[in-house]
Coordinates of C-alpha atoms and ligand atoms in Angstrom, one line a residue:
N1 CA 24.4 -10.2 -0.1
Q2 CA 20.8 -9.0 -0.1
A3 CA 20.9 -7.3 3.3
T4 CA 24.0 -5.2 2.4
D5 CA 22.5 -4.4 -1.0
D6 CA 19.3 -3.1 0.6
A7 CA 21.2 -1.1 3.2
T8 CA 23.3 0.6 0.5
Q9 CA 20.3 1.3 -1.7
G10 CA 18.5 2.8 1.3
A11 CA 21.4 5.1 2.1
D12 CA 21.7 6.2 -1.6
R13 CA 18.1 6.9 -1.9
A14 CA 17.3 9.0 1.1
P15 CA 13.9 10.8 1.0
S16 CA 15.6 14.1 0.2
A17 CA 16.9 12.5 -3.0
G18 CA 13.4 12.8 -4.3
A19 CA 13.4 9.4 -6.1
Y20 CA 9.6 9.7 -6.2
S21 CA 7.4 12.7 -6.7
A22 CA 5.3 12.0 -3.7
A23 CA 1.7 13.1 -3.1
G24 CA 0.1 13.6 0.3
V25 CA -3.4 12.5 1.4
T26 CA -5.9 14.5 3.4
I27 CA -9.0 12.8 4.8
S28 CA -11.7 14.9 6.6
G29 CA -14.9 13.8 8.2
L30 CA -15.1 10.6 6.2
H31 CA -18.3 8.6 6.6
K32 CA -19.2 5.4 4.8
S33 CA -22.1 3.1 5.4
F34 CA -23.2 -0.2 3.7
G35 CA -26.9 -0.2 4.1
D36 CA -27.5 0.7 7.8
N37 CA -24.0 -0.6 8.8
E38 CA -22.0 2.6 9.4
V39 CA -18.4 1.4 8.8
L40 CA -16.5 4.7 8.9
K41 CA -17.9 7.2 11.4
G42 CA -16.0 10.4 10.7
I43 CA -12.3 9.7 9.9
D44 CA -9.8 12.5 9.9
M45 CA -6.3 11.5 8.7
E46 CA -3.3 13.1 7.0
V47 CA -0.4 11.5 5.2
A48 CA 2.2 14.0 4.3
P49 CA 4.2 13.6 1.0
G50 CA 6.8 11.0 1.6
E51 CA 5.4 9.9 4.9
V52 CA 4.8 6.2 5.8
V53 CA 1.6 5.6 7.9
C54 CA 0.7 2.2 9.2
L55 CA -3.0 1.6 9.9
I56 CA -3.7 -1.1 12.5
G57 CA -6.8 -2.4 14.0
A58 CA -9.0 -5.4 14.5
S59 CA -10.7 -7.2 11.6
G60 CA -13.9 -5.3 10.7
S61 CA -12.8 -2.0 12.0
G62 CA -13.0 -0.4 8.5
K63 CA -9.3 -0.3 7.4
S64 CA -9.9 -1.8 3.9
T65 CA -13.0 0.4 3.4
L66 CA -10.9 3.5 4.2
L67 CA -8.2 2.5 1.7
R68 CA -10.8 1.8 -0.9
C69 CA -12.4 5.2 -0.4
V70 CA -9.1 6.9 -1.1
N71 CA -9.0 5.7 -4.7
R72 CA -12.8 5.7 -4.9
L73 CA -13.3 2.0 -5.2
E74 CA -16.0 2.9 -2.6
N75 CA -18.0 6.1 -2.7
P76 CA -18.0 7.8 0.7
N77 CA -21.3 9.1 2.1
A78 CA -19.8 12.2 3.5
G79 CA -16.4 13.9 4.0
T80 CA -13.6 14.9 1.7
I81 CA -10.4 13.2 0.5
T82 CA -7.6 14.8 -1.5
V83 CA -4.7 13.0 -3.1
G84 CA -2.1 15.4 -4.3
E85 CA -3.9 17.9 -6.4
H86 CA -6.9 15.6 -6.9
E87 CA -10.0 16.0 -4.8
A88 CA -11.1 12.4 -4.8
T89 CA -14.6 13.2 -3.4
H90 CA -15.3 16.1 -5.9
P91 CA -18.1 15.2 -8.3
D92 CA -16.0 16.3 -11.3
V93 CA -12.8 14.5 -10.2
N94 CA -10.9 12.9 -13.1
L95 CA -10.8 9.4 -11.6
D96 CA -8.6 7.9 -14.2
A97 CA -5.9 10.6 -13.7
M98 CA -6.2 10.3 -10.0
R99 CA -5.9 6.5 -10.0
R100 CA -2.9 6.6 -12.2
Q101 CA -1.1 8.4 -9.3
I102 CA -2.1 5.7 -6.8
G103 CA -0.5 2.2 -6.7
M104 CA -2.5 -0.4 -4.7
V105 CA -1.2 -3.7 -3.4
F106 CA -3.7 -6.2 -1.9
Q107 CA -3.4 -9.4 0.1
Q108 CA -4.3 -11.2 -3.2
F109 CA -1.8 -10.1 -5.8
N110 CA -3.9 -11.0 -8.9
L111 CA -1.1 -11.3 -11.4
F112 CA -2.1 -12.4 -14.9
P113 CA -1.3 -16.2 -14.8
H114 CA -0.7 -16.6 -18.5
L115 CA 1.8 -13.7 -18.7
S116 CA 5.4 -13.7 -17.8
V117 CA 6.6 -11.6 -14.8
L118 CA 8.0 -9.0 -17.3
E119 CA 4.7 -8.9 -19.3
N120 CA 2.7 -8.5 -16.1
C121 CA 4.8 -5.3 -15.5
T122 CA 4.6 -3.9 -19.0
I123 CA 0.9 -4.5 -20.0
T124 CA -0.6 -1.5 -18.1
P125 CA 2.1 1.0 -18.9
R126 CA 1.8 0.1 -22.6
R127 CA -2.0 0.2 -22.6
V128 CA -2.6 3.1 -20.3
L129 CA 0.5 5.3 -20.7
G130 CA 1.1 4.3 -24.3
Q131 CA 4.7 3.3 -23.7
S132 CA 6.6 1.5 -26.4
K133 CA 7.6 -2.2 -25.8
A134 CA 11.2 -1.2 -25.3
E135 CA 10.5 1.7 -23.0
S136 CA 8.0 -0.3 -20.9
E137 CA 10.5 -3.3 -20.7
A138 CA 13.3 -1.0 -19.5
E139 CA 11.2 0.5 -16.9
A140 CA 9.8 -2.8 -15.8
M141 CA 13.3 -4.4 -15.5
A142 CA 14.4 -1.4 -13.4
Q143 CA 11.4 -1.9 -11.0
L144 CA 11.9 -5.7 -10.9
D145 CA 15.5 -4.9 -10.0
T146 CA 14.4 -2.8 -7.0
V147 CA 12.4 -5.7 -5.6
G148 CA 15.3 -8.1 -6.4
L149 CA 13.5 -10.1 -9.1
K150 CA 15.1 -9.0 -12.4
H151 CA 16.5 -12.5 -12.8
L152 CA 13.0 -14.1 -12.8
S153 CA 11.5 -11.8 -15.4
D154 CA 10.8 -14.7 -17.8
R155 CA 9.0 -16.8 -15.3
R156 CA 5.3 -17.2 -15.0
P157 CA 3.6 -16.3 -11.7
D158 CA 2.9 -20.0 -10.8
Q159 CA 6.6 -20.6 -10.9
L160 CA 7.2 -18.1 -8.1
S161 CA 6.7 -18.2 -4.3
G162 CA 3.9 -16.1 -2.9
G163 CA 6.4 -13.6 -1.6
Q164 CA 8.0 -13.3 -5.0
Q165 CA 4.6 -12.8 -6.6
Q166 CA 3.8 -10.1 -4.2
R167 CA 7.1 -8.4 -5.0
V168 CA 6.1 -8.6 -8.7
A169 CA 2.8 -6.9 -7.8
I170 CA 4.8 -4.1 -6.1
A171 CA 7.1 -3.7 -9.1
R172 CA 4.0 -3.7 -11.4
A173 CA 2.4 -0.9 -9.4
L174 CA 5.7 1.1 -9.5
T175 CA 5.9 0.9 -13.3
M176 CA 3.0 3.3 -13.3
K177 CA 5.1 5.9 -11.4
P178 CA 2.6 6.4 -8.6
Q179 CA 2.9 9.2 -6.1
L180 CA 1.1 7.3 -3.4
M181 CA 1.1 3.5 -2.6
L182 CA -1.7 1.9 -0.7
F183 CA -1.0 -1.5 0.8
D184 CA -3.8 -3.7 2.3
E185 CA -2.3 -6.5 4.4
P186 CA 0.2 -7.3 1.7
T187 CA 1.8 -10.1 3.7
S188 CA -1.2 -11.7 5.3
A189 CA -1.6 -14.4 2.7
L190 CA 2.1 -15.3 2.5
D191 CA 4.0 -18.2 3.9
P192 CA 6.0 -16.9 6.9
E193 CA 9.4 -17.5 5.2
T194 CA 8.6 -15.2 2.3
V195 CA 7.2 -12.3 4.3
G196 CA 10.6 -10.8 5.1
D197 CA 11.6 -10.1 1.5
V198 CA 8.3 -8.4 0.8
L199 CA 8.7 -6.2 3.9
A200 CA 12.3 -5.4 2.8
S201 CA 11.0 -4.2 -0.6
M202 CA 8.4 -2.0 1.1
R203 CA 11.1 -0.6 3.5
K204 CA 13.3 0.2 0.5
L205 CA 10.3 2.0 -1.1
A206 CA 9.7 4.0 2.1
E207 CA 13.4 5.0 2.3
A208 CA 13.2 6.2 -1.3
G209 CA 10.6 8.7 -0.3
M210 CA 7.3 7.1 -1.4
T211 CA 4.1 8.2 0.4
M212 CA 2.7 5.0 1.8
L213 CA -0.5 4.1 3.7
V214 CA -0.1 0.5 4.9
V215 CA -2.7 -1.7 6.6
T216 CA -0.7 -4.3 8.4
H217 CA -0.5 -6.7 11.3
E218 CA 3.3 -6.7 11.1
M219 CA 4.1 -4.7 14.2
G220 CA 7.8 -5.1 13.7
F221 CA 7.5 -3.3 10.3
A222 CA 5.3 -0.6 11.8
R223 CA 7.8 0.0 14.6
E224 CA 10.8 0.2 12.3
V225 CA 9.4 1.8 9.1
A226 CA 6.3 3.8 9.9
D227 CA 6.6 7.5 10.6
R228 CA 3.3 7.3 12.3
V229 CA 0.9 4.6 13.4
V230 CA -2.9 5.0 13.4
F231 CA -5.1 2.6 15.4
M232 CA -8.7 2.3 14.2
D233 CA -11.5 0.6 16.0
Q234 CA -15.2 0.4 14.9
G235 CA -14.9 3.0 12.2
L236 CA -13.0 5.6 14.3
V237 CA -9.4 6.6 14.8
V238 CA -8.8 5.9 18.5
E239 CA -5.1 6.7 18.8
E240 CA -2.3 7.9 16.5
G241 CA 1.3 8.9 16.8
P242 CA 4.9 7.6 16.5
A243 CA 5.1 3.8 16.7
T244 CA 7.1 4.1 19.9
D245 CA 4.0 5.7 21.5
V246 CA 1.1 3.9 19.8
I247 CA 2.7 0.4 19.8
G248 CA 5.3 0.9 22.6
N249 CA 3.2 2.8 25.1
P250 CA -0.5 2.9 24.1
Q251 CA -2.7 5.2 26.1
Q252 CA -6.2 4.1 25.1
P253 CA -7.7 0.9 26.6
R254 CA -8.9 -0.2 23.2
T255 CA -5.4 0.1 21.7
Q256 CA -3.9 -1.8 24.7
D257 CA -6.5 -4.6 24.2
F258 CA -5.8 -4.9 20.5
L259 CA -2.0 -5.0 21.0
R260 CA -2.3 -7.6 23.8
R261 CA -4.0 -9.8 21.2
V262 CA -1.6 -9.3 18.3
L263 CA 1.8 -9.0 20.0
Ligands
ADP301 P1 -11.1 -4.3 8.0 O1 -10.4 -4.1 6.7 O2 -10.7 -3.4 9.1 O3 -11.1 -5.7 8.4 P2 -13.4 -3.7 6.3 O4 -13.3 -2.3 5.9 O5 -13.1 -4.8 5.4 O6 -12.6 -3.9 7.7 O7 -14.9 -4.0 6.8 C1 -15.6 -3.2 7.8 C2 -17.1 -3.5 7.8 O8 -17.6 -3.2 6.5 C3 -17.3 -5.0 8.0 O9 -18.4 -5.1 8.9 C4 -17.7 -5.5 6.6 O10 -18.6 -6.5 6.7 C5 -18.4 -4.3 6.0 N1 -18.2 -4.2 4.5 C6 -17.0 -4.0 3.9 N2 -17.2 -4.0 2.5 C7 -18.6 -4.2 2.4 C8 -19.4 -4.2 1.2 N3 -18.9 -4.1 0.0 N4 -20.7 -4.4 1.4 C9 -21.2 -4.5 2.6 N5 -20.5 -4.5 3.8 C10 -19.2 -4.3 3.6
MG302 MG1 -9.3 -5.4 5.5

């Protein structure tokens, strides 16, 4: 029984159990433009170690750009970002070391199609962390187990549903032992019937104490799992707070408009 399993695991792995060594994120005065299109107009945001923050907002409001600035897939024009002990925006930042601490899961999961599920999860730890085959396989099987896919480790990605592939992508990210997970609309490309299992895996990760910054349109997930919800509009944070406030009782007209459209 999957639901009972998940519940038990969650209880066993409360945040205080320290299953993950979680890093926090601090963003101050972040500006980003593409040409003369100013996409981020001065963002301040904090994610404490072990905290789960859901980032919501209309398409084009700058959510993906913000996430991409955190691991420096985009170069900000101004402002500072720190991830754990790394100052992402410092000219001398060790980007490889910083990125090893950050797992990222996108809408498109980009698994290697010619590799098995297990190989997808071992290739980077072997290449980047120098793990042995045995060590990387043991770790990968443990992570596949946490997303409920250990029994499919020999399959190829095209033999899995979209939701299963996304859970492999999550397991793959976890094999690098990240201290922060960034999710950019991880369920937006999935068939509705496979969304629930992906969200359940993410919830389990949250309950295990991972720091998570999640861009999502899943308001149910945000309500139930997020410690805090941040609503962005046109490159600015308009409203933030507990989900019960931001989603349940929004104060700003722009938040109210957005929620009327998505709920
Ligand atoms: P969201 O994720 O909230 O939908 P994005 O961060 O993807 O928003 O996009 C915000 C704005 O930035 C959009 O107007 C988009 O066209 C623009 N943008 C994003 N990435 C680039 C890029 N690489 N080059 C030019 N414009 C971009
Ligand atoms: Mg986006």
